[in-house]
Tab-separated table of C-alpha atoms in Angstrom:
chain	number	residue	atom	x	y	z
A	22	UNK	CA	53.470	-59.391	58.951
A	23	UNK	CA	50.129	-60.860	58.903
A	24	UNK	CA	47.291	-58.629	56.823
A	25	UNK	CA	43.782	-59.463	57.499
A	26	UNK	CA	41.428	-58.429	54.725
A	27	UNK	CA	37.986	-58.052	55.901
A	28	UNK	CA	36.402	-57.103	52.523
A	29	UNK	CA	36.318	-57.075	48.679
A	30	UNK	CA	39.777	-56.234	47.437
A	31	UNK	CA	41.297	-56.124	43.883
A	32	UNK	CA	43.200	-59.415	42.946
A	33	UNK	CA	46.081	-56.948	42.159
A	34	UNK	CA	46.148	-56.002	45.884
A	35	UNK	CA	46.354	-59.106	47.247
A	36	UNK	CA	48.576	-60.219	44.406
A	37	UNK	CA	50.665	-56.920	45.787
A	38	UNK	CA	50.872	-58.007	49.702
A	39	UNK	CA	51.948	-61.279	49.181
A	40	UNK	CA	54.868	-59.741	46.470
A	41	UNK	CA	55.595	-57.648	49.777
A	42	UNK	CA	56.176	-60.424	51.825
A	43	UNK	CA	52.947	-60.045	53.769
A	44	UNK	CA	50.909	-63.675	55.265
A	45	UNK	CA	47.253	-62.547	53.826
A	46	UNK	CA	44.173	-63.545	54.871
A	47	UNK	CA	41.335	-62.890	53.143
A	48	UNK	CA	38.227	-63.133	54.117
A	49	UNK	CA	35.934	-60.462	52.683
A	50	UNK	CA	32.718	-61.461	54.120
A	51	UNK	CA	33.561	-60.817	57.815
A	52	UNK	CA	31.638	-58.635	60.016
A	53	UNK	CA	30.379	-57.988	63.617
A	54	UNK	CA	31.506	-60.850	65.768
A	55	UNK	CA	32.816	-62.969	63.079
A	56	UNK	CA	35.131	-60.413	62.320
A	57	UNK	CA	36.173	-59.726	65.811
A	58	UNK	CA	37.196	-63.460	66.576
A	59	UNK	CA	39.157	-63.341	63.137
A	60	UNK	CA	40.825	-60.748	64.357
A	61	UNK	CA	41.885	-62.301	67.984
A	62	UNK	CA	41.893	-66.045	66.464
A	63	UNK	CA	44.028	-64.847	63.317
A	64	UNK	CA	46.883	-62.421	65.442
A	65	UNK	CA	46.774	-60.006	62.779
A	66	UNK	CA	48.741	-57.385	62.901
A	67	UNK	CA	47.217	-54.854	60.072
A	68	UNK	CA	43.446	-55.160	59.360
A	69	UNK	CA	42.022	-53.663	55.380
A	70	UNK	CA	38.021	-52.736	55.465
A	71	UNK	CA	36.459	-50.874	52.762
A	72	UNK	CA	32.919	-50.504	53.844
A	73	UNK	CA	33.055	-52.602	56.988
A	74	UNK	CA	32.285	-51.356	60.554
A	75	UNK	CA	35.373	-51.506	62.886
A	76	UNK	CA	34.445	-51.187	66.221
A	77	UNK	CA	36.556	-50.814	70.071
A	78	UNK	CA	35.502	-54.537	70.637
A	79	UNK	CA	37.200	-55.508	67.379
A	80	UNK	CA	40.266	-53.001	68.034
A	81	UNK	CA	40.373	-54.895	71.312
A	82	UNK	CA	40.373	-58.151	70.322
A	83	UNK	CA	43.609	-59.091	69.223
A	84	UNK	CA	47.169	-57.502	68.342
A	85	UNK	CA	46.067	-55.073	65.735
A	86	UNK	CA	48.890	-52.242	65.058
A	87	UNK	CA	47.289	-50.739	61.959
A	88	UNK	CA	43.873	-50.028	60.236
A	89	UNK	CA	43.604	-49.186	56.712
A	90	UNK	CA	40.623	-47.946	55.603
A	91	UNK	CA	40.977	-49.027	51.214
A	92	UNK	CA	39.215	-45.429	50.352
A	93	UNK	CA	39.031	-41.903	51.314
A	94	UNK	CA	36.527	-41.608	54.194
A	95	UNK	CA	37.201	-43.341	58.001
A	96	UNK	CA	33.880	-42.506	59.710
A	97	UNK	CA	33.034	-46.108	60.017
A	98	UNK	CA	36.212	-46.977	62.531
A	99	UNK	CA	36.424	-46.145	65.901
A	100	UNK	CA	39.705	-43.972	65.798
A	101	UNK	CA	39.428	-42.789	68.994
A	102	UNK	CA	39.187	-46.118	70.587
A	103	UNK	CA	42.737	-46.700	67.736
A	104	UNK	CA	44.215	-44.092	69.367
A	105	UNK	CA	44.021	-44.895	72.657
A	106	UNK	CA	45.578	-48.119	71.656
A	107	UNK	CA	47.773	-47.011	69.614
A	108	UNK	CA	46.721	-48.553	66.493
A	109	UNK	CA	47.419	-46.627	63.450
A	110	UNK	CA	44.623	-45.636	61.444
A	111	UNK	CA	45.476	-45.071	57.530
A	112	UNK	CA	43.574	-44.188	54.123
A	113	UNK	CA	44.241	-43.981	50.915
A	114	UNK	CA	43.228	-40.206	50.103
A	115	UNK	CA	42.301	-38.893	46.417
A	116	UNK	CA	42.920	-42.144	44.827
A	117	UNK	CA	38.847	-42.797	43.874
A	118	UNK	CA	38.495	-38.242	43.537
A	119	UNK	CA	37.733	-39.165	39.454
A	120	UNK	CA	35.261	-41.604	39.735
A	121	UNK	CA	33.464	-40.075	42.186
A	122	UNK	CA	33.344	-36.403	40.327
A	123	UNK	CA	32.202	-38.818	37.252
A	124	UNK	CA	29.257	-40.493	39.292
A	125	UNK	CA	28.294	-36.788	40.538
A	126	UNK	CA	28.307	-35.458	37.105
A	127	UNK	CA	26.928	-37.951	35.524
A	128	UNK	CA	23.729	-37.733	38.357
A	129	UNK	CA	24.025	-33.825	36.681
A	130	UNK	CA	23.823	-34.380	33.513
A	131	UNK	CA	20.584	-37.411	34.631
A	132	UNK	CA	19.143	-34.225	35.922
A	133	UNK	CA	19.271	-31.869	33.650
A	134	UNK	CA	18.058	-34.535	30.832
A	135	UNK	CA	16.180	-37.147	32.947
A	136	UNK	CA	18.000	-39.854	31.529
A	137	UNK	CA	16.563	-42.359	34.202
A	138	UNK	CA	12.945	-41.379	33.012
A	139	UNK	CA	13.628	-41.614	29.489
A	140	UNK	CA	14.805	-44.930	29.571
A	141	UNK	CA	11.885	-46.328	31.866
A	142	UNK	CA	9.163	-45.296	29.019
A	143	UNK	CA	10.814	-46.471	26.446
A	144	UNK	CA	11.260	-49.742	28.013
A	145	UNK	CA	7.522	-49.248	28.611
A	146	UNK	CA	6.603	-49.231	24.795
A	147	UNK	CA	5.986	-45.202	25.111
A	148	UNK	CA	7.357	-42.476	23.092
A	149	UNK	CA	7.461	-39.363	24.343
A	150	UNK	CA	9.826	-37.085	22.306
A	151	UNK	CA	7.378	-33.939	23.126
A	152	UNK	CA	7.980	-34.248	27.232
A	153	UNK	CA	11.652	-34.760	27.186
A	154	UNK	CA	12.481	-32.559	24.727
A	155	UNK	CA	12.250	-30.133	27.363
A	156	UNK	CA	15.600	-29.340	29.222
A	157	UNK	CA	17.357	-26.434	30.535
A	158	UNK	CA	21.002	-27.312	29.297
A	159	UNK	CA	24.422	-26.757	32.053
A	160	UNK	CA	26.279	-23.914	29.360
A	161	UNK	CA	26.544	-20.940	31.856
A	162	UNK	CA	24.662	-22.428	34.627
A	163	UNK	CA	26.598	-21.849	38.436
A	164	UNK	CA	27.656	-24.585	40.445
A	165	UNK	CA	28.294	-24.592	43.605
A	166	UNK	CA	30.527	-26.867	45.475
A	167	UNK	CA	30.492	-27.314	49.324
A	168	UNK	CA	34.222	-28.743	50.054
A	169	UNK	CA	37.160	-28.512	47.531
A	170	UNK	CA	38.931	-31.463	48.844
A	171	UNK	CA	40.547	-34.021	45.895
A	172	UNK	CA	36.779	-34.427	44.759
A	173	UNK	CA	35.649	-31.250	44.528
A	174	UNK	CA	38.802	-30.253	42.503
A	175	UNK	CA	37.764	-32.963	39.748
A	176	UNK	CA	34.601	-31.596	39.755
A	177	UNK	CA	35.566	-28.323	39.426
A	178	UNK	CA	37.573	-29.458	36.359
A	179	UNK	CA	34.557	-30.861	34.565
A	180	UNK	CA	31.807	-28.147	35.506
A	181	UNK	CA	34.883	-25.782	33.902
A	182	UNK	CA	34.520	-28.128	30.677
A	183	UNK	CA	31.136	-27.745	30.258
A	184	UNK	CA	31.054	-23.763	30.636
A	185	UNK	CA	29.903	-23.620	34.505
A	186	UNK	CA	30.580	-20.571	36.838
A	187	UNK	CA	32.227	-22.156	39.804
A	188	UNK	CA	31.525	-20.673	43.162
A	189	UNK	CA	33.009	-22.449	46.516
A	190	UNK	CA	32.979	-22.617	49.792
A	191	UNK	CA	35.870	-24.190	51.788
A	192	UNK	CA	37.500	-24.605	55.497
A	193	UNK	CA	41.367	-24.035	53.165
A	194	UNK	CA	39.832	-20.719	51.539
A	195	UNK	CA	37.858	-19.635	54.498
A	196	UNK	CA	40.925	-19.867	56.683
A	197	UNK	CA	42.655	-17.583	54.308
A	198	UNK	CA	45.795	-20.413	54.411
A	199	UNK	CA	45.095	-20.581	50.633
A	200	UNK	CA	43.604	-18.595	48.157
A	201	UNK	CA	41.210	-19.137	45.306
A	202	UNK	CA	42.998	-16.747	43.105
A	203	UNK	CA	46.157	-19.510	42.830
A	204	UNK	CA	44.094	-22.069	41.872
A	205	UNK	CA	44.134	-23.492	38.220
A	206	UNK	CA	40.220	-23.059	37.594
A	207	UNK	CA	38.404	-20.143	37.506
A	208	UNK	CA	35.652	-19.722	40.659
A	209	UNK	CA	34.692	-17.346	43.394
A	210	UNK	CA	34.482	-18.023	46.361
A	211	UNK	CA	31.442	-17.955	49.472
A	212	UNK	CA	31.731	-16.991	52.852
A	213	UNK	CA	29.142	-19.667	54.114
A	214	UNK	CA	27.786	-22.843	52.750
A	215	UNK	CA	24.747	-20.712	52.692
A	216	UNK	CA	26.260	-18.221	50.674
A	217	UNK	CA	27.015	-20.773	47.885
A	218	UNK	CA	23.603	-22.418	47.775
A	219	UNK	CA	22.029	-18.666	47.330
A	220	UNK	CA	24.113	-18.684	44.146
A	221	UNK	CA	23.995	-21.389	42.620
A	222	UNK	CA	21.979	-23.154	40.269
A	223	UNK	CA	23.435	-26.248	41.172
A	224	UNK	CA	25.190	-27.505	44.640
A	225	UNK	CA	26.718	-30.374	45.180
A	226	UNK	CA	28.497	-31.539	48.448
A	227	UNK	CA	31.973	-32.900	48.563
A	228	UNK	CA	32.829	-33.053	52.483
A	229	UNK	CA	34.529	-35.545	54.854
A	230	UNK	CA	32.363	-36.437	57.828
A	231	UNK	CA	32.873	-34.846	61.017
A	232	UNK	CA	31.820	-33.410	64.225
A	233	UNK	CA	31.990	-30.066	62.176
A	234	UNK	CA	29.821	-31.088	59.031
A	235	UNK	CA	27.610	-33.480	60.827
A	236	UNK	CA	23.933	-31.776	59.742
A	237	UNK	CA	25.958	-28.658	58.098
A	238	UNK	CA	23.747	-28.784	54.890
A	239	UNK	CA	20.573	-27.924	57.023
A	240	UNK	CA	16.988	-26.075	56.110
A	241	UNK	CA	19.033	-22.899	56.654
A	242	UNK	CA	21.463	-23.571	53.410
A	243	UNK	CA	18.394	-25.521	51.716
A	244	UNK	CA	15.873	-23.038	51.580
A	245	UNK	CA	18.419	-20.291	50.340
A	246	UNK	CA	18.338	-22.284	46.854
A	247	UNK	CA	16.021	-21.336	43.944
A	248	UNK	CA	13.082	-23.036	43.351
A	249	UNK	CA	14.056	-26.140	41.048
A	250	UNK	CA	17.544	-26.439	41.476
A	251	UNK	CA	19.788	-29.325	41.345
A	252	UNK	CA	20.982	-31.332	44.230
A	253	UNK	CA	23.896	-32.943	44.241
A	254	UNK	CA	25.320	-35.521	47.570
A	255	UNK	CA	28.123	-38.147	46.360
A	256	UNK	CA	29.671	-37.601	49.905
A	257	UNK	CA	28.450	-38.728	52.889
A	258	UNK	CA	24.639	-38.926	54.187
A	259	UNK	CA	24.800	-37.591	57.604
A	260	UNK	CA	25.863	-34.278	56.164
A	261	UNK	CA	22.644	-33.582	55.206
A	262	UNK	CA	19.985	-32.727	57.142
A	263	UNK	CA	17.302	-35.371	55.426
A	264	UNK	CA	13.784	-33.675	56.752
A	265	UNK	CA	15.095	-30.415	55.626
A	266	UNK	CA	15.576	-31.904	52.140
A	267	UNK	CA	12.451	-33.910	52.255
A	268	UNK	CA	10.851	-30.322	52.751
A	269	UNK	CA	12.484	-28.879	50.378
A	270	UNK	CA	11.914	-31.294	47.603
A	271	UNK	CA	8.592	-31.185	48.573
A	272	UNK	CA	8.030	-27.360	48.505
A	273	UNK	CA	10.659	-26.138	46.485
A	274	UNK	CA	10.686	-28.325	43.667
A	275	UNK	CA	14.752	-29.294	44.164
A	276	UNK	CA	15.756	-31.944	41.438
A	277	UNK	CA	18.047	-34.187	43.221
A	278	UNK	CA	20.890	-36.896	42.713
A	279	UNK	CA	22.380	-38.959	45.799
A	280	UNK	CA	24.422	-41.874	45.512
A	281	UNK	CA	24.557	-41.842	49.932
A	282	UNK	CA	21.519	-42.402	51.627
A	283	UNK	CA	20.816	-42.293	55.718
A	284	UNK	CA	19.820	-45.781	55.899
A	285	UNK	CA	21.926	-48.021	53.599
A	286	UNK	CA	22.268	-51.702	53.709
A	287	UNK	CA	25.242	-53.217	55.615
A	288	UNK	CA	25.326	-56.442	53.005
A	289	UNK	CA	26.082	-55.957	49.011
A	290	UNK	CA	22.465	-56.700	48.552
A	291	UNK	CA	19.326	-56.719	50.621
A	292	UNK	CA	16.035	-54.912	51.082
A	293	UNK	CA	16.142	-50.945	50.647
A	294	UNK	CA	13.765	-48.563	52.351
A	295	UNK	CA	14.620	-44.650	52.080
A	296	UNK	CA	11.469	-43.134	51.723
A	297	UNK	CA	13.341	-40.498	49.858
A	298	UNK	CA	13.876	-42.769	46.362
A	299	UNK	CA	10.154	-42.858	46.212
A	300	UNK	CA	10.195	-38.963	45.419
A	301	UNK	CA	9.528	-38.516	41.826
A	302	UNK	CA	12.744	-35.328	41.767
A	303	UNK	CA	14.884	-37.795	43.260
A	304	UNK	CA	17.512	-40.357	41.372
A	305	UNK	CA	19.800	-42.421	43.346
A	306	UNK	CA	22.454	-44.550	42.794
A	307	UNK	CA	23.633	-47.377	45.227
A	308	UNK	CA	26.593	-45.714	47.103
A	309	UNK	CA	28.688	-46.898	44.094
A	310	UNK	CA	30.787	-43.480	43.935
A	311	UNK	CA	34.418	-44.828	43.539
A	312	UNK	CA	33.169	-48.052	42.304
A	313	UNK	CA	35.476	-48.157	39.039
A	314	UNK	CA	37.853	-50.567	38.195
A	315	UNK	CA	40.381	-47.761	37.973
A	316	UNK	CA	39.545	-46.083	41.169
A	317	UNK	CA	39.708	-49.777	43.161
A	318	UNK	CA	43.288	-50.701	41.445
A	319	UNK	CA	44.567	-47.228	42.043
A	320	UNK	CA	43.405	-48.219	45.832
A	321	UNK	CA	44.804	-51.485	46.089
A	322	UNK	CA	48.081	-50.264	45.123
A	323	UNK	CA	47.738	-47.452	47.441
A	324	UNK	CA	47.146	-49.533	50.438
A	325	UNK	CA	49.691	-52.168	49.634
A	326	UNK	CA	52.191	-49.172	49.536
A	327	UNK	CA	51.228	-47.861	53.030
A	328	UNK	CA	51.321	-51.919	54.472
A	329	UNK	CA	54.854	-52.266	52.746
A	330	UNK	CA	56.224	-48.565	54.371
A	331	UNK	CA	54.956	-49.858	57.596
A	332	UNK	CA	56.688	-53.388	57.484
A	333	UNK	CA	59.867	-51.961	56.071
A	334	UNK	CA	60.450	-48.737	57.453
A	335	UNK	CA	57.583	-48.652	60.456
A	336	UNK	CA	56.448	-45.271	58.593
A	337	UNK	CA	52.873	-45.412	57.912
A	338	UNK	CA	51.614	-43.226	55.060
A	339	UNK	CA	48.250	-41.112	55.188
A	340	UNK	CA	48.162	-41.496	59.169
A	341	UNK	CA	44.859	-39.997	59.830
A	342	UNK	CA	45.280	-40.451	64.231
A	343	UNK	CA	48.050	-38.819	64.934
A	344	UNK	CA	47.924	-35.830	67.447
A	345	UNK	CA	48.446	-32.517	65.659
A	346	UNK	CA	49.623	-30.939	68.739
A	347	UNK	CA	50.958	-32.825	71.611
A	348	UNK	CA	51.141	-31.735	75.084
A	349	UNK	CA	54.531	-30.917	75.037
A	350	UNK	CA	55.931	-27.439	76.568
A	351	UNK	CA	59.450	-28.235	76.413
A	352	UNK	CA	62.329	-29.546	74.434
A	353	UNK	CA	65.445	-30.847	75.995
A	354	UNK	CA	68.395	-31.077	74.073
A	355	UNK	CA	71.146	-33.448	74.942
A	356	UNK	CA	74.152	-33.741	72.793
A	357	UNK	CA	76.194	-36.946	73.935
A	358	UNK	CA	78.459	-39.862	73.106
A	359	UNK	CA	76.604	-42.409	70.576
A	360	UNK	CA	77.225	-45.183	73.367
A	361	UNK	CA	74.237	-47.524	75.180
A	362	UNK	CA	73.102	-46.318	77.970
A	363	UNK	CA	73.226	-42.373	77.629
A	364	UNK	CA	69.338	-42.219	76.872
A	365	UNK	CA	68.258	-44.884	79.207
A	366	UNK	CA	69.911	-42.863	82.127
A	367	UNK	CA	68.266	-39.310	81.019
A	368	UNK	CA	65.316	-41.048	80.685
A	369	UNK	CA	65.404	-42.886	84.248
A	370	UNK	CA	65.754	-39.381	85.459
A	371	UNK	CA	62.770	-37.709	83.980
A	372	UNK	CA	60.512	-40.532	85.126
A	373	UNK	CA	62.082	-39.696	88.734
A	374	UNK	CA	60.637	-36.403	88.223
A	375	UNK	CA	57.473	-37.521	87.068
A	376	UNK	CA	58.379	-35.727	83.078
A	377	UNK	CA	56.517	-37.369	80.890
A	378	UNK	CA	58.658	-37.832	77.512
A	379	UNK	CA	55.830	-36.838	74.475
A	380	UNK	CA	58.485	-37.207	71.718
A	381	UNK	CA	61.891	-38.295	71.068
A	382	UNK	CA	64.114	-37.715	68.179
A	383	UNK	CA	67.914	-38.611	68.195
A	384	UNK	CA	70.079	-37.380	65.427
A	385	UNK	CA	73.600	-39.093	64.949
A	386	UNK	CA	76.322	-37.140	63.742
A	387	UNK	CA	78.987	-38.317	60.648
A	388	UNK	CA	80.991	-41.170	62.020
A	389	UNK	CA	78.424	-42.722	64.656
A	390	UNK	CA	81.045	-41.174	67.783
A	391	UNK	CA	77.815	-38.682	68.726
A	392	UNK	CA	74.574	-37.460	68.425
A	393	UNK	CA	71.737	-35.054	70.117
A	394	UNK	CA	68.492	-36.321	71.098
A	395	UNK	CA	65.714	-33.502	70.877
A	396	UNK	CA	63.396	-35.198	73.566
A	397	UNK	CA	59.973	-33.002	73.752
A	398	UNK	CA	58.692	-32.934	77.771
A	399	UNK	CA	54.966	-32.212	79.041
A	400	UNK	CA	56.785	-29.777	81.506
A	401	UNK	CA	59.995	-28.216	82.804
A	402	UNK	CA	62.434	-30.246	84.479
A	403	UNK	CA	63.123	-28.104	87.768
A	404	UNK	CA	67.018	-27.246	87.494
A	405	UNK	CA	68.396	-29.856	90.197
A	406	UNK	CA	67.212	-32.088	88.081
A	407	UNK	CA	68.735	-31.093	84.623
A	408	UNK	CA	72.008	-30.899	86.898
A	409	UNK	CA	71.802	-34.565	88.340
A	410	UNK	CA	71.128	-35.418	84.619
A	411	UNK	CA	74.552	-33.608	83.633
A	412	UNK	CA	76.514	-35.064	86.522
A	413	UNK	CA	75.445	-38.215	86.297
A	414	UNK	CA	76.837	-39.455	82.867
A	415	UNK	CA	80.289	-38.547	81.661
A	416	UNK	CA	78.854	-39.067	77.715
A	417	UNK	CA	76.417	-36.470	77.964
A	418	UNK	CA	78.515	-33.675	76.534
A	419	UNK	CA	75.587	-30.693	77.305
A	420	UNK	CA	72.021	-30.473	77.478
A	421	UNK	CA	70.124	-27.357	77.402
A	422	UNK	CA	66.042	-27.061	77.997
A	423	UNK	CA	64.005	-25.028	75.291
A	424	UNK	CA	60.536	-23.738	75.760
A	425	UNK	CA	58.193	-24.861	73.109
């Protein structure tokens, strides 16, 4: 199996693939159409990005069977142009959650004790003991977290450390499918993102990107926070509506710590522009969130374990494009002989009928003499032609039709 990495990956990774049995190509400075002729020139058959944009043309391009994205988030491949080729689209959930609660806490604590302006005057030659002595301290103060994914659980965990009231507001708790009561740190939870921001002293966002939570922190959640309160975004820029921010940093005093910006560089390096920075409230880091060594080990090995499943088992860990619901309606079961040509024939038959087959499973019983296939149908096979099905094989021992 040939792996094409398309950006910076641990030595211990690599190390990992090739261990696996894997023909790796590395080549970690590939992007646009340089990485789309590697793709079709190279006849990869998985492709590993971190940050790297991977678009239909790419997906097109060559033989591609499986994406993994070496991280959490996947906004910046085209999964639905994946799907419709069905490429498998993978990531390596959780595995950078610490560093990135440490980054956001660590912006916090910046906050709280303007660690950033400290350091620049005494690099200037100035003391000012008088001005900075002046802090308002975390003991007792309410955070509030927008998301409780992996992430927002660390974080939790530390605000809990340092004496914070935890309050919450998240799609698992709002669904009612699990409760904040069972969870191992105290908090309360919010009805609305809104909700949370109106009490708390401190928010800080820890969602996935989506259609859903595309804009979601708008002025509407903004403006319900206090005059001078902290402002936390380690996730994703495009969650947050940046005017209404802007505004409100403007007019409401918010102190604020990003480490995602709307307009980032594509390169490691290069020119930077977000007017945003400039804002004297505002300290920023440079998108650097699960940029530990411990975090990018813990995601090498991840990915090298989904690559491995796939070329040993064809199981793909962590698939993120795989339909939660198909269009299925009904199940036939067909118990038969475990002898070639039983499934081909039922098979032949339901294309006849114009039954499209959405899933097949095919169990074998003890002693490899029989098994059932469970084989899930967009529709119901009219009756004639479950019977020519019946009478048309002597292994096919019966076959009933379920509705799903």
């Amino acid at each position: 199996m040939r792996v094409l990495v398309a950006d910076k990956f641990e030595k211990s990774g690599l190390d990992g693939l090739k261990a696996a049995g894997c023909d790796v190509v590395y080549e970690p400075d590939l992007r646009d159409e340089g990485l789309t002729t590697a793709i079709r020139e190279s006849g990869a058959d998985v492709l590993v990005v971190r940050s790297t944009t991977v678009t239909a043309p790419m997906l097109e391009a060559g033989a591609l069977s499986l994406v993994v994205r070496a991280g959490a988030g996947y906004n910046t491949i085209d999964v639905a142009t994946a799907s419709r080729r069905g490429i498998y689209v993978s990531n390596c959930p959780g595995k950078n959650a610490i560093a990135v609660a440490e980054l956001a806490f660590a912006l916090l604590l910046a906050l709280d004790r303007r660690v950033p302006d400290n350091v620049a005057e005494l690099r200037a030659g100035t003391w000012n003991k008088k001005e900075y002595s002046k802090a308002r301290g975390l003991f007792g103060r309410t955070l509030g977290l927008l998301g409780y994914g992996n992430i927002g659980q660390e974080m939790a965990k530390r605000a809990h450390a340092f004496g914070m009231p935890i309050v919450v507001w998240s799609r698992r708790f709002a669904s009612g499918k699990e409760r904040v009561e069972d969870e191992p740190i105290p908090m309360t939870p919010a009805r609305s993102p809104a909700e949370v921001a109106e009490r708390s002293d401190v928010l800080s966002v820890h969602l996935a990107l989506n259609a859903d939570t595309r804009g979601l922190v708008n002025a509407a959640v903004l403006e319900k926070l206090r005059p001078g309160s902290y402002f936390i975004n380690t996730a994703r820029a495009e969650v947050i509506d940046q005017a209404a921010l802007e505004k409100a940093i403007r007019e409401r005093g918010l102190r604020v710590g990003l480490d995602v910006f709307a307009a980032e560089p594509t390169d490691p390096t290069g020119v930077f522009a977000d007017a945003i920075v400039l804002l004297k409230s505002v300290y920023g880091t440079h998108h650097i969130g699960a940029s530990t060594d411990q975090a990018q080990d813990a995601i090498a090995a991840e990915t090298v374990r989904i690559i491995t499943s796939y070329k040993d088992t064809g199981k793909v860990p962590n698939v993120v494009n795989l339909a939660k619901k198909t269009p299925a309606t009904h199940m036939l079961v067909v118990r038969h002989r475990d002898c070639p040509g039983v499934l081909a024939h039922v098979f032949d038959h339901l294309r006849a009928g114009n039954i499209n087959v959405q899933e097949t499973e095919n169990v074998i019983f003890e002693g490899a003499q029989a098994a059932v296939a469970r084989i899930n149908l967009d529709g119901a096979p009219p009756d004639t032609l479950l019977e020519r099905i019946q009478a048309g094989s002597s292994d096919i021992l019966d076959l009933h039709l379920v509705t799903i």
